Short mmCIF file of C-alpha atoms and ligand atoms in Angstrom, two decimals:
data_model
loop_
_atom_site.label_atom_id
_atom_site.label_comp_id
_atom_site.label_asym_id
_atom_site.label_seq_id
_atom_site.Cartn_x
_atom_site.Cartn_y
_atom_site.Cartn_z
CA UNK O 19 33.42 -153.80 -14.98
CA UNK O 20 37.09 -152.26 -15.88
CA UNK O 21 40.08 -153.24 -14.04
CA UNK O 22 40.62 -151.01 -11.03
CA UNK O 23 44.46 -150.32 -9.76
CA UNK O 24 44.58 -151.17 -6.12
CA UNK O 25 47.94 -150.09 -4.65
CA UNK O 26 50.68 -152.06 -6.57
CA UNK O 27 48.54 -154.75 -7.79
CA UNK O 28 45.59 -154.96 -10.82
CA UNK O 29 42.43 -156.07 -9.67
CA UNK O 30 40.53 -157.07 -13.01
CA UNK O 31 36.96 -159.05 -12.70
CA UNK O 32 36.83 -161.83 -15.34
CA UNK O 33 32.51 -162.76 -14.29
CA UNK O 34 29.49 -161.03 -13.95
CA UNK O 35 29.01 -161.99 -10.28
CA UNK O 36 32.54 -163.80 -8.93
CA UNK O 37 36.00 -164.22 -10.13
CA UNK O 38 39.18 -161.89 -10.64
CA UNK O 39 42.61 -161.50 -12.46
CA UNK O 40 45.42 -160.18 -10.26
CA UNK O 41 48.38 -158.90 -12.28
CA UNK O 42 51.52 -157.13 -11.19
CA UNK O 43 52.37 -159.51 -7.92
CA UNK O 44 54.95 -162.30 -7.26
CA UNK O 45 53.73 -163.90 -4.42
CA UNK O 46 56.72 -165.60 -4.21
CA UNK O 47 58.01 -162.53 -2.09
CA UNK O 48 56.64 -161.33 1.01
CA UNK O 49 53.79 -158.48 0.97
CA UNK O 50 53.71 -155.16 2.53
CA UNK O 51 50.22 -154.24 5.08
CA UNK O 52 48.85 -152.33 1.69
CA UNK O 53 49.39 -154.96 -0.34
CA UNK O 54 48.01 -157.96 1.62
CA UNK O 55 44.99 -155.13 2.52
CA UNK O 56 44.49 -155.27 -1.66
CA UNK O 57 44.49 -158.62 -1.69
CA UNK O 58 42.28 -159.23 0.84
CA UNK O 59 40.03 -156.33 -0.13
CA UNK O 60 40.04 -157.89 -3.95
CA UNK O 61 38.90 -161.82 -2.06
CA UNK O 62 36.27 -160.43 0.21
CA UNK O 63 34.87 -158.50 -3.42
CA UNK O 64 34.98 -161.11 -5.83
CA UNK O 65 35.05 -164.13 -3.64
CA UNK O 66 37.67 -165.97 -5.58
CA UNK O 67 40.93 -164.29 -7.00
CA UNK O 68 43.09 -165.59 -9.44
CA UNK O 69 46.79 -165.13 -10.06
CA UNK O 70 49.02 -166.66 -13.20
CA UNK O 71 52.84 -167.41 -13.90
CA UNK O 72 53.72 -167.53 -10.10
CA UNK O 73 56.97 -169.41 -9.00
CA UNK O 74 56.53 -171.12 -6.02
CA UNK O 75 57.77 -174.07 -3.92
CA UNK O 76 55.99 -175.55 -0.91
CA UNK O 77 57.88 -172.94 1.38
CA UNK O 78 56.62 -170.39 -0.48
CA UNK O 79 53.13 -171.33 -0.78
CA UNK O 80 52.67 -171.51 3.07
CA UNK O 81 54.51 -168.46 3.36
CA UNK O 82 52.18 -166.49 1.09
CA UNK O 83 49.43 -168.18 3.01
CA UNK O 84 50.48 -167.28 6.56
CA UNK O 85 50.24 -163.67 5.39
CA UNK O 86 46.77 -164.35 5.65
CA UNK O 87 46.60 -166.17 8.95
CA UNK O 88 46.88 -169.19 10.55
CA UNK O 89 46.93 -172.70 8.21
CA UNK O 90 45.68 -175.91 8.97
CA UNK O 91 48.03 -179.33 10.02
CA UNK O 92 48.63 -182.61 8.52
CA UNK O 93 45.62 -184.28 8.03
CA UNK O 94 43.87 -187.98 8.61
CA UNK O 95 43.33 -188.42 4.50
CA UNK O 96 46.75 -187.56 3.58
CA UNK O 97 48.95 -189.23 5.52
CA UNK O 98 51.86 -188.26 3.76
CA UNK O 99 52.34 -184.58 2.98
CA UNK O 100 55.68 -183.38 0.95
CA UNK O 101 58.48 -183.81 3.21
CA UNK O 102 58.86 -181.34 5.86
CA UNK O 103 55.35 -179.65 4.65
CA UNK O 104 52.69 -180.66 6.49
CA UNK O 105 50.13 -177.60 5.37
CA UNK O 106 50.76 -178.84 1.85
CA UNK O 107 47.30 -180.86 0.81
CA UNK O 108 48.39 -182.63 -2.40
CA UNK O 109 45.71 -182.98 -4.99
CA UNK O 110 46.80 -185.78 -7.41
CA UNK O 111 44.39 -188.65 -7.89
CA UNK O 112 47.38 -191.01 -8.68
CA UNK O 113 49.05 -190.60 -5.17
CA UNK O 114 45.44 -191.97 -3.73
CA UNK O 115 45.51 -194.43 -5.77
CA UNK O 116 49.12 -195.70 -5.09
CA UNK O 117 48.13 -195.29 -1.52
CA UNK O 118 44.81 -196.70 -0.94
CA UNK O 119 44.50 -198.89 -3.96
CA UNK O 120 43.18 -198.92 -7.57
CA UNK O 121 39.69 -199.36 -6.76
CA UNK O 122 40.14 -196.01 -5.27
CA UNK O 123 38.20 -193.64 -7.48
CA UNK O 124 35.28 -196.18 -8.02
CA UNK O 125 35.29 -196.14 -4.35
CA UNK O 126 35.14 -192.13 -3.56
CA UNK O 127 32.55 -192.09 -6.95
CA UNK O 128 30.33 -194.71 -5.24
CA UNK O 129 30.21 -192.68 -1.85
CA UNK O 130 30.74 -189.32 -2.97
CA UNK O 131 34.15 -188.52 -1.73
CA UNK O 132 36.67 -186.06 -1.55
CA UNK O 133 37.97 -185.28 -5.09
CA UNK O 134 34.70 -186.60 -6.94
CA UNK O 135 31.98 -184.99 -4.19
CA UNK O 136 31.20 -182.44 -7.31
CA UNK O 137 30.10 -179.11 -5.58
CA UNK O 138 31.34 -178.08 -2.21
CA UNK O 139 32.48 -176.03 0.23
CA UNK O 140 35.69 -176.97 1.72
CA UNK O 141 35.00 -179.25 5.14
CA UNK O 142 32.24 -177.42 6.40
CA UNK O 143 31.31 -181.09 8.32
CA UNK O 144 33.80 -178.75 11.29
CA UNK O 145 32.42 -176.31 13.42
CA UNK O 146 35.27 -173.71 12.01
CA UNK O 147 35.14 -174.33 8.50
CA UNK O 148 38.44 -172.84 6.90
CA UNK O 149 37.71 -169.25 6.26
CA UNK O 150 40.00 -169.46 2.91
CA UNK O 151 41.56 -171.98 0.68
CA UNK O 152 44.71 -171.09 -1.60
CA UNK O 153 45.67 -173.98 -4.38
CA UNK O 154 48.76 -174.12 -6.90
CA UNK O 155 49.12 -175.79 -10.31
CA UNK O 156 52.02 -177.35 -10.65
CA UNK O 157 50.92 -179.90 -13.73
CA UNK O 158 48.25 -179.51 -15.69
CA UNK O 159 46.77 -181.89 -18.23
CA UNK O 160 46.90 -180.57 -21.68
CA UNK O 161 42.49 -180.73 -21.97
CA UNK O 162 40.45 -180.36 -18.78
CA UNK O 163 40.61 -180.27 -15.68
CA UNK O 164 39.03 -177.03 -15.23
CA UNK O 165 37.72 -175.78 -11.78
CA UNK O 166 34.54 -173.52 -11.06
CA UNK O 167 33.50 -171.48 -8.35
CA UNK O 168 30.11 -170.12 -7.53
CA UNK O 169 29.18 -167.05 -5.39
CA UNK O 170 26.94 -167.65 -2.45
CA UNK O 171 26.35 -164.32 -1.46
CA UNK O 172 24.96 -164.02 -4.79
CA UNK O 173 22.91 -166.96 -4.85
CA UNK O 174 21.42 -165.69 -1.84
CA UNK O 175 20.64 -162.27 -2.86
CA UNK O 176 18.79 -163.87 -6.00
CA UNK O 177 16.26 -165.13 -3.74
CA UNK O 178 12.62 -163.78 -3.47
CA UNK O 179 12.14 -162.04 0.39
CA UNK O 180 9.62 -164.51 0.93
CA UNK O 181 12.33 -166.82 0.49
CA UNK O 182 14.99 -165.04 2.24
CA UNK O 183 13.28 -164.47 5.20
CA UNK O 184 12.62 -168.25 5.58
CA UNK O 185 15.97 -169.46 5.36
CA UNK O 186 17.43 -167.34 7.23
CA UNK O 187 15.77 -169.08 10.47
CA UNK O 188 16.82 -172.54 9.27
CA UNK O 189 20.00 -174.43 10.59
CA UNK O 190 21.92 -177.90 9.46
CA UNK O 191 24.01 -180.20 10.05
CA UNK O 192 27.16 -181.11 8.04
CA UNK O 193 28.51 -184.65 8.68
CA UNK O 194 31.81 -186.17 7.80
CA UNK O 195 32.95 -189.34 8.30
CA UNK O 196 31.28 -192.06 10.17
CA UNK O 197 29.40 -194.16 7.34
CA UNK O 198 28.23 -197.12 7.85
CA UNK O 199 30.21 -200.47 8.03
CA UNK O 200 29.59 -201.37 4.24
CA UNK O 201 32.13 -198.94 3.36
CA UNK O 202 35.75 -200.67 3.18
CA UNK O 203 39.48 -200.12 2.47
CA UNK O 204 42.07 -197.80 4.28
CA UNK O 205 40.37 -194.50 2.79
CA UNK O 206 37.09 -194.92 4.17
CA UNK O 207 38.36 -195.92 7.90
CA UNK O 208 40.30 -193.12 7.54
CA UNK O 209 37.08 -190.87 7.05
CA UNK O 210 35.03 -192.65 9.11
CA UNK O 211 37.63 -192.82 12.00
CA UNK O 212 37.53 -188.69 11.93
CA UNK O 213 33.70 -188.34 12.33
CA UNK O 214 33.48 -184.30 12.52
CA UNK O 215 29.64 -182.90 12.82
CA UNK O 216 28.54 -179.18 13.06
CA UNK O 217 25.00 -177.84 12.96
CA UNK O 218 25.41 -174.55 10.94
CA UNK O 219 22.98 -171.34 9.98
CA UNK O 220 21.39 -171.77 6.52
CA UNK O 221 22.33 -168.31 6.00
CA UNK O 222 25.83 -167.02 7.51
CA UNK O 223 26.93 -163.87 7.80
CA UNK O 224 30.16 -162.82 6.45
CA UNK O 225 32.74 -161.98 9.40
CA UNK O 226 34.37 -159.19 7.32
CA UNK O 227 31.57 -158.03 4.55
CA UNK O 228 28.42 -158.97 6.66
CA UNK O 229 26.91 -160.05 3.64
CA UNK O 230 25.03 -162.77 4.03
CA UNK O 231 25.47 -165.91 2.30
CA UNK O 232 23.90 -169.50 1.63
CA UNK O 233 25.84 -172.17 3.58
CA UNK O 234 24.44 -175.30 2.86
CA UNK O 235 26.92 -177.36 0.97
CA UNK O 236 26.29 -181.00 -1.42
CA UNK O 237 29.20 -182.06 -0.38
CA UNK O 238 28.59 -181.87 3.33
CA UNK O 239 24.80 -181.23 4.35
CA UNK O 240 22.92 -184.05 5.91
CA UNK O 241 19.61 -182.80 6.52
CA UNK O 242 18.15 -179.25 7.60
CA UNK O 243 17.28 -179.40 11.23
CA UNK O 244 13.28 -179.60 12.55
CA UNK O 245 11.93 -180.62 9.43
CA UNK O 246 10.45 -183.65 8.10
CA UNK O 247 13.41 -185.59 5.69
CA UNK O 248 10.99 -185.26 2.72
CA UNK O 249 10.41 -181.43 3.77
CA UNK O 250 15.00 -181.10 4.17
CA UNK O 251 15.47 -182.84 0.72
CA UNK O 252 12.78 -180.26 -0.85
CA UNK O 253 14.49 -177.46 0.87
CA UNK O 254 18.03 -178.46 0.04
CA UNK O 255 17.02 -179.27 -3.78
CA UNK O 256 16.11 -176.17 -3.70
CA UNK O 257 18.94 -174.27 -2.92
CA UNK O 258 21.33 -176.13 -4.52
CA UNK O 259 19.32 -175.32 -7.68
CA UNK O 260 19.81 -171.75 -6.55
CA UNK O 261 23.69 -172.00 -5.39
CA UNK O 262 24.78 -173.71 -8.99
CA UNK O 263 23.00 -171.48 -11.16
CA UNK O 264 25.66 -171.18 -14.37
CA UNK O 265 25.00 -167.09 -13.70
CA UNK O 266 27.02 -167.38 -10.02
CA UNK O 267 29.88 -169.15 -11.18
CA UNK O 268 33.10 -168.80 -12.95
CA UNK O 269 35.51 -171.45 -14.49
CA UNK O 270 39.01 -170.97 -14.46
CA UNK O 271 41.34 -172.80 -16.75
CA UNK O 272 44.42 -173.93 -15.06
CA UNK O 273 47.99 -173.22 -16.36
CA UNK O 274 51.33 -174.67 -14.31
CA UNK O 275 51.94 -172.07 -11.93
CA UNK O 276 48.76 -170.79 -11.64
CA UNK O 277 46.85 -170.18 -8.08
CA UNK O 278 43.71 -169.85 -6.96
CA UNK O 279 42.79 -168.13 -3.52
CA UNK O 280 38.84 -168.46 -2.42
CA UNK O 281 37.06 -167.12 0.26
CA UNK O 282 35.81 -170.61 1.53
CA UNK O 283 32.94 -168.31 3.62
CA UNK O 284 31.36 -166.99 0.66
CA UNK O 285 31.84 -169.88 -2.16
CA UNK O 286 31.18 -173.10 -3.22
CA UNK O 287 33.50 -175.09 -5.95
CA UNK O 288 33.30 -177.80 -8.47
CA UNK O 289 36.51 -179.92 -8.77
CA UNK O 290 36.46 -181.23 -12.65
CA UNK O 291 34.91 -184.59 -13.28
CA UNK O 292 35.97 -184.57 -16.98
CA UNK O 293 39.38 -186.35 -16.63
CA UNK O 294 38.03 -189.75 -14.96
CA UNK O 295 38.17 -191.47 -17.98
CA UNK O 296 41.91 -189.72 -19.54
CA UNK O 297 45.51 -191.34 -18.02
CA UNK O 298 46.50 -187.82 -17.51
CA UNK O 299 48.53 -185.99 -14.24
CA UNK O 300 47.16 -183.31 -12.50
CA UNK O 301 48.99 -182.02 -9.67
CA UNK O 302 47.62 -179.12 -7.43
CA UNK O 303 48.85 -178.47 -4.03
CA UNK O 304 46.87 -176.50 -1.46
CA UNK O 305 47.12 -174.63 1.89
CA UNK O 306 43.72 -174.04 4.13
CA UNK O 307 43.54 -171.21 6.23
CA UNK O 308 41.58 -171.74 9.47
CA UNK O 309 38.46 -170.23 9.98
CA UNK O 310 36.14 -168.45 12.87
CA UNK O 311 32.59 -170.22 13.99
CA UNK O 312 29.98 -169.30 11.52
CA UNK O 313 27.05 -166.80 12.76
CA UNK O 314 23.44 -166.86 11.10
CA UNK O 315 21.43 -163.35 10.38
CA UNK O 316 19.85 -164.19 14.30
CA UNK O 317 23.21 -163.78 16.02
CA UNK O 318 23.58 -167.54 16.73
CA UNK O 319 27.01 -169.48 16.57
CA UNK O 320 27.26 -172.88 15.08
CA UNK O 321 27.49 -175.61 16.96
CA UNK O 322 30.06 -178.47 17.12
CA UNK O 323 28.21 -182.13 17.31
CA UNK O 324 31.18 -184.01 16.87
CA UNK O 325 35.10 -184.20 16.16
CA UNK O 326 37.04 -180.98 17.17
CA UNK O 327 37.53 -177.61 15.76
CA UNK O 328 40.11 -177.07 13.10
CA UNK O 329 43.54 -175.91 15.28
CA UNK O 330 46.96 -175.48 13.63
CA UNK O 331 48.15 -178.22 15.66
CA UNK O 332 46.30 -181.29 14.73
CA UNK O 333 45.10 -183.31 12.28
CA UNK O 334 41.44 -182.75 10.75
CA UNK O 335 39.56 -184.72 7.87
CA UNK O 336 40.00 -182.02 4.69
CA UNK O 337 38.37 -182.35 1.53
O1 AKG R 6 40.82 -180.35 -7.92
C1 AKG R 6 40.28 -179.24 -7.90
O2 AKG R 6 40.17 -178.54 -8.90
C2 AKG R 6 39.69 -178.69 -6.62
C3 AKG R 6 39.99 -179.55 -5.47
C4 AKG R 6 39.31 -179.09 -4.23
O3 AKG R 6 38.15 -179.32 -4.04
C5 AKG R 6 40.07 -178.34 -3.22
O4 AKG R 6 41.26 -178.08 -3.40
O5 AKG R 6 39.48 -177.96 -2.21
FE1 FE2 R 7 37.50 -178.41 -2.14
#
């Protein structure tokens, strides 16, 4: 693949099967049509895109996001967003564990949390799962701390037909929140007070590309509905094998000042597990755009169980 000039910006892939450079943008300034077209044109190819040496504040993050469309509110896990920001999503172990104690990461490791939940796609436990997630370095440790993404689309085209045509009558449910009463501490009533359930299509079709894609998620899945729970695990096993094969994915070294801008409809990510052990600082700071009701290769909607849909105007459990 060769870098491909797409109106003012450079569009170059960096993986076999997801990931690309943009060069010759500040995002710090707002877009014309032709160039938010590129850049959405460049997201719905390559899934996730990548830009370097950007200079932006809070401001200017959620202004290059509401190019986009709508962002999400303050949320029930972060109680405190950067002054006057409340679409900034802080990623920063250390602020957790200021706020919610020190036991705080053995806690989230123990239940599979948030930050350490290893693959996911972002709150998919809603009905409306954000259709795009954009995320900033500001600082970076010197080792680690790397963060991959994985290409569902792919994944799903890499099935058999046999297999294709199976999945694609399946539906599941996501869950978030709601554990049982064994979990304790301020973090895990705040999750559990914000119980948000969706039954979803195995398979969704992309709004934009109608490609279709795998959408069951490890972070999120509970069981696939109308089979036995031996018959869900085997299923799910199965195609989470699929969804984190090495050959989908691509890992992208952060730098301060670097962003990251997935297409949260057609992608799954791994936030790093490597630092848990180093007294490092890792800052990222994110905005979530909201997204539309997913549909499966049948025409059907999700459905929402429980909790509301993501709105711009309330808060919403986000991972
Ligand atoms: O910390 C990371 O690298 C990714 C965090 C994450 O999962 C997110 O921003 O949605
Ligand atoms: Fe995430």
């Amino acid at each position: 693949m060769t870098a491909v000039q797409e109106k003012t910006i450079t569009v170059r892939p960096i993986a076999g099967h997801i990931g690309a450079n943009i060069s010759d943008i500040d995002i710090s300034q707002p877009l014309d049509k032709d160039t938010i077209q590129a850049l959405k044109n460049a997201l719905h190819a390559h899934k996730v895109i990548f830009f370097r040496d950007q200079e932006l504040d809070h401001a200017a993050q959620i202004a290059f996001g509401r190019q986009f469309g709508e962002l999400t509110y303050a949320h029930p896990h972060d109680d405190a967003p950067p002054n006057g920001h409340p679409e900034i999503f802080t990623i920063d172990p250390r602020r957790y564990e200021e706020r919610y104690g020190k036991d705080f990461k053995e806690q989230t490791r123990k239940r599979q949390y948030s930050y350490f939940s290893g693959w996911h796609t972002d709150v998919t436990a809603a009905v409306n799962p954000p259709a795009a997630s954009i995320l900033r370095a500001e600082v970076v440790p010197e080792v680690g701390g790397d963060t991959t993404w994985t290409n569902l689309v792919a994944a799903y085209n890499g099935l058999s037909d046999q297999l294709k045509s199976f999945v694609d009558t399946l539906r599941a449910e996501h869950r978030y929140g709601g554990a049982s009463k064994v979990d304790e501490g301020a973090y895990a009533k705040r999750v559990n007070d914000n119980l948000l359930v969706a039954e979803h299509p195995v398979v969704r079709v992309h709004p934009v590309t109608g490609e279709k894609g795998l959408f069951v998620n490890p972070g999120f899945t509970s069981h696939v509905v109308g089979v036995s729970p031996h018959e869900s695990k085997a299923i799910l096993d199965l195609l989470y094998g699929e969804l984190t094969r090495p050959e989908y994915t691509v890992r992208f070294r952060w730098e301060p000042g670097s962003v990251a801008f997935w297409d949260n409809r057609a992608t799954a990510h791994l936030a790093p597990r490597d630092l848990e052990h180093l007294d490092v600082q890792r800052t990222l700071h994110r905005v979530t755009l909201i997204g539309d009701t997913p549909v499966g290769p049948d025409g059907r909607e999700s459905t929402l169980l429980a909790g509301r849909p993501f709105t711009a105007d309330h808060a919403v459990v986000v991972d």
